[in-house]
PDB file of C-alpha atoms in Angstrom:
ATOM      1  CA  MET A   1     -46.077   3.599  33.835  1.00 97.00           C
ATOM      2  CA  LYS A   2     -46.668   0.289  34.787  1.00 98.00           C
ATOM      3  CA  ILE A   3     -49.860  -1.736  36.018  1.00 98.00           C
ATOM      4  CA  THR A   4     -50.126  -5.303  37.712  1.00 98.00           C
ATOM      5  CA  PHE A   5     -53.273  -6.738  38.204  1.00 98.00           C
ATOM      6  CA  LEU A   6     -52.732  -8.498  41.568  1.00 98.00           C
ATOM      7  CA  GLY A   7     -56.250  -9.822  41.281  1.00 98.00           C
ATOM      8  CA  THR A   8     -59.131  -9.924  38.906  1.00 98.00           C
ATOM      9  CA  GLY A   9     -62.015 -11.939  40.361  1.00 97.00           C
ATOM     10  CA  ASN A  10     -65.260 -11.091  41.864  1.00 95.00           C
ATOM     11  CA  SER A  11     -66.063 -11.072  45.807  1.00 94.00           C
ATOM     12  CA  GLN A  12     -65.718 -14.766  46.023  1.00 95.00           C
ATOM     13  CA  GLY A  13     -62.378 -15.330  43.689  1.00 97.00           C
ATOM     14  CA  ILE A  14     -62.194 -18.115  41.149  1.00 98.00           C
ATOM     15  CA  PRO A  15     -62.233 -21.208  42.280  1.00 98.00           C
ATOM     16  CA  ILE A  16     -65.249 -20.697  44.768  1.00 97.00           C
ATOM     17  CA  ILE A  17     -64.756 -22.830  47.939  1.00 97.00           C
ATOM     18  CA  GLY A  18     -66.674 -26.372  47.019  1.00 97.00           C
ATOM     19  CA  SER A  19     -67.587 -25.241  43.516  1.00 97.00           C
ATOM     20  CA  THR A  20     -67.675 -28.243  41.101  1.00 97.00           C
ATOM     21  CA  HIS A  21     -68.493 -25.771  38.396  1.00 97.00           C
ATOM     22  CA  PRO A  22     -66.202 -26.345  35.270  1.00 98.00           C
ATOM     23  CA  VAL A  23     -64.527 -22.935  35.471  1.00 97.00           C
ATOM     24  CA  CYS A  24     -63.782 -23.634  38.945  1.00 98.00           C
ATOM     25  CA  LEU A  25     -62.029 -26.606  38.090  1.00 98.00           C
ATOM     26  CA  SER A  26     -60.071 -25.581  35.295  1.00 98.00           C
ATOM     27  CA  LYS A  27     -56.349 -25.943  35.451  1.00 97.00           C
ATOM     28  CA  SER A  28     -55.392 -22.919  33.436  1.00 98.00           C
ATOM     29  CA  PHE A  29     -53.778 -20.237  35.735  1.00 97.00           C
ATOM     30  CA  LYS A  30     -55.833 -17.802  33.717  1.00 98.00           C
ATOM     31  CA  ASP A  31     -58.889 -18.890  35.447  1.00 98.00           C
ATOM     32  CA  LYS A  32     -57.569 -18.892  38.979  1.00 98.00           C
ATOM     33  CA  ARG A  33     -58.563 -15.462  40.169  1.00 98.00           C
ATOM     34  CA  LEU A  34     -58.121 -13.601  43.538  1.00 98.00           C
ATOM     35  CA  ARG A  35     -59.949 -10.650  44.540  1.00 98.00           C
ATOM     36  CA  SER A  36     -59.775  -7.587  42.271  1.00 98.00           C
ATOM     37  CA  SER A  37     -56.743  -5.639  42.901  1.00 98.00           C
ATOM     38  CA  ILE A  38     -53.963  -3.613  40.649  1.00 98.00           C
ATOM     39  CA  ILE A  39     -50.787  -1.786  41.387  1.00 98.00           C
ATOM     40  CA  ILE A  40     -49.886   1.353  39.504  1.00 98.00           C
ATOM     41  CA  GLU A  41     -45.991   2.323  39.336  1.00 98.00           C
ATOM     42  CA  LYS A  42     -45.031   5.374  37.965  1.00 97.00           C
ATOM     43  CA  ASN A  43     -41.880   7.923  38.841  1.00 95.00           C
ATOM     44  CA  ASN A  44     -40.716   5.764  41.169  1.00 94.00           C
ATOM     45  CA  GLN A  45     -43.913   5.706  43.207  1.00 97.00           C
ATOM     46  CA  ILE A  46     -45.960   2.799  44.013  1.00 97.00           C
ATOM     47  CA  PHE A  47     -49.976   2.882  44.403  1.00 98.00           C
ATOM     48  CA  LEU A  48     -52.308   0.538  45.126  1.00 98.00           C
ATOM     49  CA  ILE A  49     -56.191   0.471  44.163  1.00 98.00           C
ATOM     50  CA  ASP A  50     -58.006  -1.492  46.872  1.00 98.00           C
ATOM     51  CA  CYS A  51     -56.716  -3.998  49.192  1.00 98.00           C
ATOM     52  CA  SER A  52     -58.532  -7.151  49.108  1.00 98.00           C
ATOM     53  CA  PRO A  53     -58.527 -10.222  51.712  1.00 98.00           C
ATOM     54  CA  ASP A  54     -55.759 -11.658  49.382  1.00 98.00           C
ATOM     55  CA  PHE A  55     -53.527  -8.553  49.721  1.00 98.00           C
ATOM     56  CA  ARG A  56     -50.660 -10.754  51.441  1.00 97.00           C
ATOM     57  CA  TYR A  57     -50.546 -13.319  48.960  1.00 98.00           C
ATOM     58  CA  GLN A  58     -50.590 -11.223  45.841  1.00 98.00           C
ATOM     59  CA  MET A  59     -47.787  -9.157  47.276  1.00 97.00           C
ATOM     60  CA  LEU A  60     -45.626 -11.917  48.046  1.00 97.00           C
ATOM     61  CA  ARG A  61     -46.119 -13.354  44.469  1.00 96.00           C
ATOM     62  CA  THR A  62     -45.584 -10.319  42.482  1.00 96.00           C
ATOM     63  CA  ASN A  63     -42.375  -9.407  44.761  1.00 95.00           C
ATOM     64  CA  TYR A  64     -43.615  -6.005  45.806  1.00 95.00           C
ATOM     65  CA  ASN A  65     -42.570  -5.036  49.275  1.00 94.00           C
ATOM     66  CA  LYS A  66     -43.400  -0.882  49.349  1.00 95.00           C
ATOM     67  CA  LEU A  67     -46.379   1.056  48.760  1.00 97.00           C
ATOM     68  CA  ASP A  68     -46.397   4.868  48.750  1.00 97.00           C
ATOM     69  CA  ALA A  69     -50.525   5.353  48.757  1.00 98.00           C
ATOM     70  CA  ILE A  70     -53.556   3.096  49.034  1.00 98.00           C
ATOM     71  CA  PHE A  71     -56.520   4.217  47.006  1.00 98.00           C
ATOM     72  CA  ILE A  72     -59.756   2.587  48.085  1.00 98.00           C
ATOM     73  CA  THR A  73     -62.848   2.384  45.326  1.00 98.00           C
ATOM     74  CA  HIS A  74     -65.330   1.459  48.201  1.00 98.00           C
ATOM     75  CA  GLU A  75     -65.673  -0.469  51.511  1.00 97.00           C
ATOM     76  CA  HIS A  76     -67.037  -3.676  50.836  1.00 97.00           C
ATOM     77  CA  GLN A  77     -65.110  -6.251  52.090  1.00 96.00           C
ATOM     78  CA  ASP A  78     -63.318  -7.727  48.965  1.00 97.00           C
ATOM     79  CA  HIS A  79     -61.846  -4.214  48.479  1.00 98.00           C
ATOM     80  CA  ILE A  80     -60.615  -3.656  52.038  1.00 98.00           C
ATOM     81  CA  GLY A  81     -60.228  -6.803  53.424  1.00 97.00           C
ATOM     82  CA  GLY A  82     -56.285  -7.137  53.684  1.00 97.00           C
ATOM     83  CA  LEU A  83     -55.564  -3.537  55.329  1.00 96.00           C
ATOM     84  CA  ASP A  84     -54.476  -5.382  58.181  1.00 93.00           C
ATOM     85  CA  ASP A  85     -51.527  -7.125  56.118  1.00 95.00           C
ATOM     86  CA  ILE A  86     -49.889  -3.851  55.367  1.00 95.00           C
ATOM     87  CA  ARG A  87     -47.924  -3.869  58.662  1.00 93.00           C
ATOM     88  CA  PRO A  88     -44.412  -5.144  57.124  1.00 94.00           C
ATOM     89  CA  LEU A  89     -44.672  -2.484  54.554  1.00 95.00           C
ATOM     90  CA  ASN A  90     -44.901   0.189  57.400  1.00 92.00           C
ATOM     91  CA  LEU A  91     -41.256  -0.495  57.813  1.00 87.00           C
ATOM     92  CA  LYS A  92     -40.505   1.215  54.814  1.00 88.00           C
ATOM     93  CA  ASN A  93     -43.372   3.863  54.614  1.00 90.00           C
ATOM     94  CA  ASN A  94     -44.710   4.954  58.216  1.00 91.00           C
ATOM     95  CA  PRO A  95     -47.637   5.698  57.898  1.00 93.00           C
ATOM     96  CA  ILE A  96     -49.091   4.903  54.400  1.00 96.00           C
ATOM     97  CA  PRO A  97     -51.500   7.258  53.324  1.00 97.00           C
ATOM     98  CA  ILE A  98     -54.664   5.875  52.302  1.00 98.00           C
ATOM     99  CA  TYR A  99     -57.370   7.616  50.268  1.00 98.00           C
ATOM    100  CA  GLY A 100     -61.154   7.453  49.798  1.00 98.00           C
ATOM    101  CA  LEU A 101     -64.500   8.876  50.104  1.00 98.00           C
ATOM    102  CA  ARG A 102     -65.411  10.171  53.647  1.00 98.00           C
ATOM    103  CA  ARG A 103     -68.123   7.545  54.209  1.00 98.00           C
ATOM    104  CA  VAL A 104     -65.542   4.809  52.964  1.00 98.00           C
ATOM    105  CA  LEU A 105     -62.861   6.001  55.578  1.00 98.00           C
ATOM    106  CA  GLN A 106     -65.074   6.319  58.445  1.00 98.00           C
ATOM    107  CA  HIS A 107     -66.153   2.794  57.609  1.00 97.00           C
ATOM    108  CA  ILE A 108     -62.667   1.428  57.858  1.00 97.00           C
ATOM    109  CA  LYS A 109     -61.765   3.444  60.832  1.00 96.00           C
ATOM    110  CA  HIS A 110     -64.824   1.722  62.281  1.00 96.00           C
ATOM    111  CA  ARG A 111     -63.693  -1.756  60.901  1.00 95.00           C
ATOM    112  CA  PHE A 112     -60.285  -1.506  61.863  1.00 93.00           C
ATOM    113  CA  TYR A 113     -60.441   0.578  65.011  1.00 91.00           C
ATOM    114  CA  TYR A 114     -57.399  -0.919  66.374  1.00 89.00           C
ATOM    115  CA  ILE A 115     -55.453   0.727  63.523  1.00 90.00           C
ATOM    116  CA  PHE A 116     -56.374   4.044  64.533  1.00 88.00           C
ATOM    117  CA  THR A 117     -56.303   4.201  68.300  1.00 84.00           C
ATOM    118  CA  ASN A 118     -53.850   6.198  70.534  1.00 81.00           C
ATOM    119  CA  GLN A 119     -53.021   3.160  72.476  1.00 75.00           C
ATOM    120  CA  LYS A 120     -51.392   1.006  70.544  1.00 71.00           C
ATOM    121  CA  THR A 121     -49.672  -1.888  72.538  1.00 70.00           C
ATOM    122  CA  SER A 122     -48.350  -4.209  69.686  1.00 73.00           C
ATOM    123  CA  ASN A 123     -47.036  -4.205  65.810  1.00 75.00           C
ATOM    124  CA  ILE A 124     -50.307  -2.701  64.525  1.00 81.00           C
ATOM    125  CA  SER A 125     -50.818  -1.367  60.756  1.00 86.00           C
ATOM    126  CA  ASN A 126     -50.239   2.617  60.597  1.00 90.00           C
ATOM    127  CA  LEU A 127     -52.253   4.616  58.001  1.00 94.00           C
ATOM    128  CA  SER A 128     -52.915   8.057  57.607  1.00 95.00           C
ATOM    129  CA  ILE A 129     -56.325   9.279  56.350  1.00 96.00           C
ATOM    130  CA  ASN A 130     -56.900  11.448  53.523  1.00 97.00           C
ATOM    131  CA  GLU A 131     -60.371  12.125  52.261  1.00 97.00           C
ATOM    132  CA  ILE A 132     -61.145  12.295  48.483  1.00 96.00           C
ATOM    133  CA  ASN A 133     -63.637  14.627  47.029  1.00 92.00           C
ATOM    134  CA  ASP A 134     -64.225  15.824  43.468  1.00 89.00           C
ATOM    135  CA  THR A 135     -60.624  17.500  43.193  1.00 94.00           C
ATOM    136  CA  PRO A 136     -57.774  15.881  41.591  1.00 97.00           C
ATOM    137  CA  ILE A 137     -55.058  14.555  43.985  1.00 96.00           C
ATOM    138  CA  CYS A 138     -51.119  15.469  43.611  1.00 96.00           C
ATOM    139  CA  ILE A 139     -48.828  13.076  44.814  1.00 96.00           C
ATOM    140  CA  ASN A 140     -45.141  13.729  43.854  1.00 94.00           C
ATOM    141  CA  ASN A 141     -46.432  15.722  40.913  1.00 95.00           C
ATOM    142  CA  ILE A 142     -48.484  12.698  39.583  1.00 97.00           C
ATOM    143  CA  GLU A 143     -52.396  13.672  39.213  1.00 98.00           C
ATOM    144  CA  ILE A 144     -54.790  10.910  40.190  1.00 98.00           C
ATOM    145  CA  ILE A 145     -58.536  12.117  39.299  1.00 98.00           C
ATOM    146  CA  PRO A 146     -61.167  10.554  41.072  1.00 98.00           C
ATOM    147  CA  LEU A 147     -64.074   9.131  39.032  1.00 98.00           C
ATOM    148  CA  TYR A 148     -67.472   8.854  40.628  1.00 97.00           C
ATOM    149  CA  ILE A 149     -68.974   5.732  39.744  1.00 95.00           C
ATOM    150  CA  TRP A 150     -72.429   3.895  40.763  1.00 94.00           C
ATOM    151  CA  HIS A 151     -72.532   0.384  42.349  1.00 92.00           C
ATOM    152  CA  GLY A 152     -76.127   0.227  42.429  1.00 89.00           C
ATOM    153  CA  LYS A 153     -77.203   2.764  44.771  1.00 91.00           C
ATOM    154  CA  LEU A 154     -73.962   3.231  46.075  1.00 95.00           C
ATOM    155  CA  LEU A 155     -71.471   6.286  45.237  1.00 97.00           C
ATOM    156  CA  ILE A 156     -67.925   4.616  44.937  1.00 97.00           C
ATOM    157  CA  LEU A 157     -64.736   5.845  43.286  1.00 98.00           C
ATOM    158  CA  GLY A 158     -62.663   4.617  39.774  1.00 98.00           C
ATOM    159  CA  PHE A 159     -59.410   6.535  39.172  1.00 98.00           C
ATOM    160  CA  ARG A 160     -57.629   7.789  36.270  1.00 98.00           C
ATOM    161  CA  ILE A 161     -53.876   8.446  36.036  1.00 98.00           C
ATOM    162  CA  ASP A 162     -52.714  10.251  32.661  1.00 97.00           C
ATOM    163  CA  ASN A 163     -54.461   8.285  29.859  1.00 97.00           C
ATOM    164  CA  PHE A 164     -55.083   5.169  31.986  1.00 98.00           C
ATOM    165  CA  ALA A 165     -58.504   4.604  34.275  1.00 98.00           C
ATOM    166  CA  TYR A 166     -59.751   1.901  36.699  1.00 98.00           C
ATOM    167  CA  ILE A 167     -63.389   1.252  37.157  1.00 96.00           C
ATOM    168  CA  THR A 168     -64.347  -1.792  39.032  1.00 94.00           C
ATOM    169  CA  ASP A 169     -67.997  -2.498  40.399  1.00 93.00           C
ATOM    170  CA  ALA A 170     -69.734   0.033  38.344  1.00 92.00           C
ATOM    171  CA  SER A 171     -73.323  -0.682  37.495  1.00 88.00           C
ATOM    172  CA  SER A 172     -73.752   3.099  35.877  1.00 89.00           C
ATOM    173  CA  ILE A 173     -71.315   6.067  35.327  1.00 93.00           C
ATOM    174  CA  PRO A 174     -72.437   9.510  35.761  1.00 94.00           C
ATOM    175  CA  ILE A 175     -72.315  11.962  32.758  1.00 95.00           C
ATOM    176  CA  ASN A 176     -69.584  14.181  34.489  1.00 95.00           C
ATOM    177  CA  THR A 177     -67.711  11.256  34.692  1.00 96.00           C
ATOM    178  CA  LYS A 178     -67.934  10.034  31.013  1.00 95.00           C
ATOM    179  CA  ASN A 179     -66.739  13.604  30.097  1.00 95.00           C
ATOM    180  CA  LYS A 180     -63.779  12.597  31.986  1.00 96.00           C
ATOM    181  CA  LEU A 181     -62.960   9.222  30.630  1.00 96.00           C
ATOM    182  CA  GLN A 182     -62.542  10.554  27.061  1.00 94.00           C
ATOM    183  CA  GLY A 183     -58.975   9.871  25.192  1.00 96.00           C
ATOM    184  CA  LEU A 184     -58.042   6.960  27.294  1.00 98.00           C
ATOM    185  CA  ASP A 185     -55.337   4.763  26.099  1.00 98.00           C
ATOM    186  CA  ILE A 186     -55.926   1.871  28.603  1.00 98.00           C
ATOM    187  CA  LEU A 187     -59.764   1.403  30.260  1.00 98.00           C
ATOM    188  CA  VAL A 188     -60.138  -1.281  32.829  1.00 97.00           C
ATOM    189  CA  LEU A 189     -63.660  -2.112  33.510  1.00 95.00           C
ATOM    190  CA  ASN A 190     -65.670  -4.806  35.424  1.00 93.00           C
ATOM    191  CA  ILE A 191     -68.040  -7.332  34.243  1.00 89.00           C
ATOM    192  CA  LEU A 192     -69.321 -10.571  36.125  1.00 75.00           C
ATOM    193  CA  ARG A 193     -70.939 -13.058  33.561  1.00 66.00           C
ATOM    194  CA  LYS A 194     -71.447 -13.432  29.968  1.00 64.00           C
ATOM    195  CA  TYR A 195     -75.362 -13.473  30.173  1.00 58.00           C
ATOM    196  CA  SER A 196     -77.898 -14.010  32.993  1.00 56.00           C
ATOM    197  CA  ASN A 197     -81.631 -14.212  33.152  1.00 51.00           C
ATOM    198  CA  ASN A 198     -81.375 -12.411  36.719  1.00 52.00           C
ATOM    199  CA  ILE A 199     -79.726  -8.874  36.208  1.00 49.00           C
ATOM    200  CA  ASN A 200     -77.338  -8.037  39.097  1.00 52.00           C
ATOM    201  CA  ILE A 201     -78.206  -4.077  38.840  1.00 50.00           C
ATOM    202  CA  ILE A 202     -75.383  -3.225  41.196  1.00 49.00           C
ATOM    203  CA  HIS A 203     -72.806  -4.110  38.717  1.00 50.00           C
ATOM    204  CA  THR A 204     -72.385  -3.787  34.632  1.00 51.00           C
ATOM    205  CA  ASN A 205     -73.395  -7.529  34.555  1.00 56.00           C
ATOM    206  CA  LEU A 206     -73.531  -8.754  31.255  1.00 62.00           C
ATOM    207  CA  LEU A 207     -70.303  -8.927  28.627  1.00 78.00           C
ATOM    208  CA  TYR A 208     -72.749  -7.293  26.058  1.00 75.00           C
ATOM    209  CA  ASP A 209     -73.012  -4.126  28.754  1.00 79.00           C
ATOM    210  CA  SER A 210     -69.307  -4.198  29.075  1.00 83.00           C
ATOM    211  CA  LEU A 211     -68.539  -4.210  25.351  1.00 88.00           C
ATOM    212  CA  ASN A 212     -71.130  -1.493  24.894  1.00 88.00           C
ATOM    213  CA  MET A 213     -69.832   0.831  27.592  1.00 89.00           C
ATOM    214  CA  ILE A 214     -66.233   0.156  26.024  1.00 93.00           C
ATOM    215  CA  GLN A 215     -67.319   1.174  22.513  1.00 92.00           C
ATOM    216  CA  TYR A 216     -68.487   4.615  24.125  1.00 92.00           C
ATOM    217  CA  PHE A 217     -65.811   5.324  25.351  1.00 94.00           C
ATOM    218  CA  ASN A 218     -63.342   4.064  22.626  1.00 95.00           C
ATOM    219  CA  PRO A 219     -59.961   3.499  24.352  1.00 97.00           C
ATOM    220  CA  LYS A 220     -57.102   2.313  22.361  1.00 98.00           C
ATOM    221  CA  LYS A 221     -57.018  -0.875  24.655  1.00 98.00           C
ATOM    222  CA  ALA A 222     -59.464  -2.096  27.032  1.00 97.00           C
ATOM    223  CA  TYR A 223     -59.041  -4.969  29.891  1.00 97.00           C
ATOM    224  CA  ILE A 224     -61.884  -6.658  31.689  1.00 96.00           C
ATOM    225  CA  THR A 225     -61.709  -7.311  35.382  1.00 96.00           C
ATOM    226  CA  HIS A 226     -63.883  -8.484  38.566  1.00 95.00           C
ATOM    227  CA  ILE A 227     -64.662 -11.743  36.710  1.00 95.00           C
ATOM    228  CA  SER A 228     -66.773 -14.307  37.770  1.00 94.00           C
ATOM    229  CA  HIS A 229     -66.758 -18.127  36.848  1.00 94.00           C
ATOM    230  CA  PHE A 230     -70.083 -17.449  35.232  1.00 92.00           C
ATOM    231  CA  LEU A 231     -68.311 -15.631  32.298  1.00 93.00           C
ATOM    232  CA  GLY A 232     -66.617 -19.022  31.380  1.00 94.00           C
ATOM    233  CA  PHE A 233     -63.151 -20.023  30.309  1.00 96.00           C
ATOM    234  CA  HIS A 234     -60.677 -17.297  29.794  1.00 97.00           C
ATOM    235  CA  GLU A 235     -59.203 -18.841  26.692  1.00 97.00           C
ATOM    236  CA  THR A 236     -62.799 -19.166  25.350  1.00 96.00           C
ATOM    237  CA  ILE A 237     -63.989 -15.963  26.118  1.00 94.00           C
ATOM    238  CA  GLN A 238     -60.949 -14.064  24.666  1.00 95.00           C
ATOM    239  CA  ALA A 239     -60.936 -15.620  21.361  1.00 96.00           C
ATOM    240  CA  ASN A 240     -64.384 -13.876  21.069  1.00 92.00           C
ATOM    241  CA  LEU A 241     -63.699 -10.411  21.984  1.00 93.00           C
ATOM    242  CA  PRO A 242     -62.585  -7.511  19.490  1.00 92.00           C
ATOM    243  CA  LYS A 243     -59.096  -7.315  18.913  1.00 92.00           C
ATOM    244  CA  ASN A 244     -58.401  -4.338  21.400  1.00 95.00           C
ATOM    245  CA  ILE A 245     -60.312  -5.857  24.097  1.00 96.00           C
ATOM    246  CA  TYR A 246     -58.680  -8.199  26.762  1.00 97.00           C
ATOM    247  CA  LEU A 247     -59.693 -10.359  29.777  1.00 96.00           C
ATOM    248  CA  ALA A 248     -57.325  -9.468  32.783  1.00 98.00           C
ATOM    249  CA  TYR A 249     -55.744 -12.242  34.486  1.00 98.00           C
ATOM    250  CA  ASP A 250     -53.812 -12.448  37.894  1.00 98.00           C
ATOM    251  CA  GLY A 251     -50.368 -11.089  37.041  1.00 98.00           C
ATOM    252  CA  LEU A 252     -50.738  -9.315  33.997  1.00 98.00           C
ATOM    253  CA  GLU A 253     -48.397  -6.494  33.633  1.00 98.00           C
ATOM    254  CA  ILE A 254     -49.488  -3.904  31.437  1.00 96.00           C
TER     255      ILE A 254
END
């Protein structure tokens, strides 16, 4: 199985428009982060988790040109804003199945109503809706386990395939989900910043919080994503992390 990080930034990305913060002015490519999203390749299947507003550019720069399924963690703009740009991929897979919670799919159908109309008059994306519940999904003998996560008061999804798990925008993880995160080779988890006097309760906000959570699950390796400029420079933070924990960066393949 191969994982490609299409984007590793938070909702604004890095650099932020107009910002003079030192991290936003960094020349290092590892400090330039598009909105968070990954691609999973397994058994010749290509799965996308979240379709960010940067989706078009992410696909172009990584040379991907097909998708077999899209999985959506939740309905916020930085996770669904690129859905209109799947149109060229429909030439190879039409329609492309999209999976999410009922609430999320209803939001997508309202937001992108023209995709789901019966009166299409132009070249419009084509998606087939598939509701996720607490039951694993099987696509061509690949099992995808949905993971219920809390994003503040909003119930969202993470996903596990084999011994790999992807979680973003988490503020807390229910005990039933914790039981599904044992025995991991790789865990991907979100973090916004190193420290703050104003705790953002809708995310696992601080580096300390994320490191404690990673220690609890004890994966062989962990990667941090959904990063804001307030975390600091990539190389500085990476140099001070435990040896099995890494900051993900755009374009990273594992």
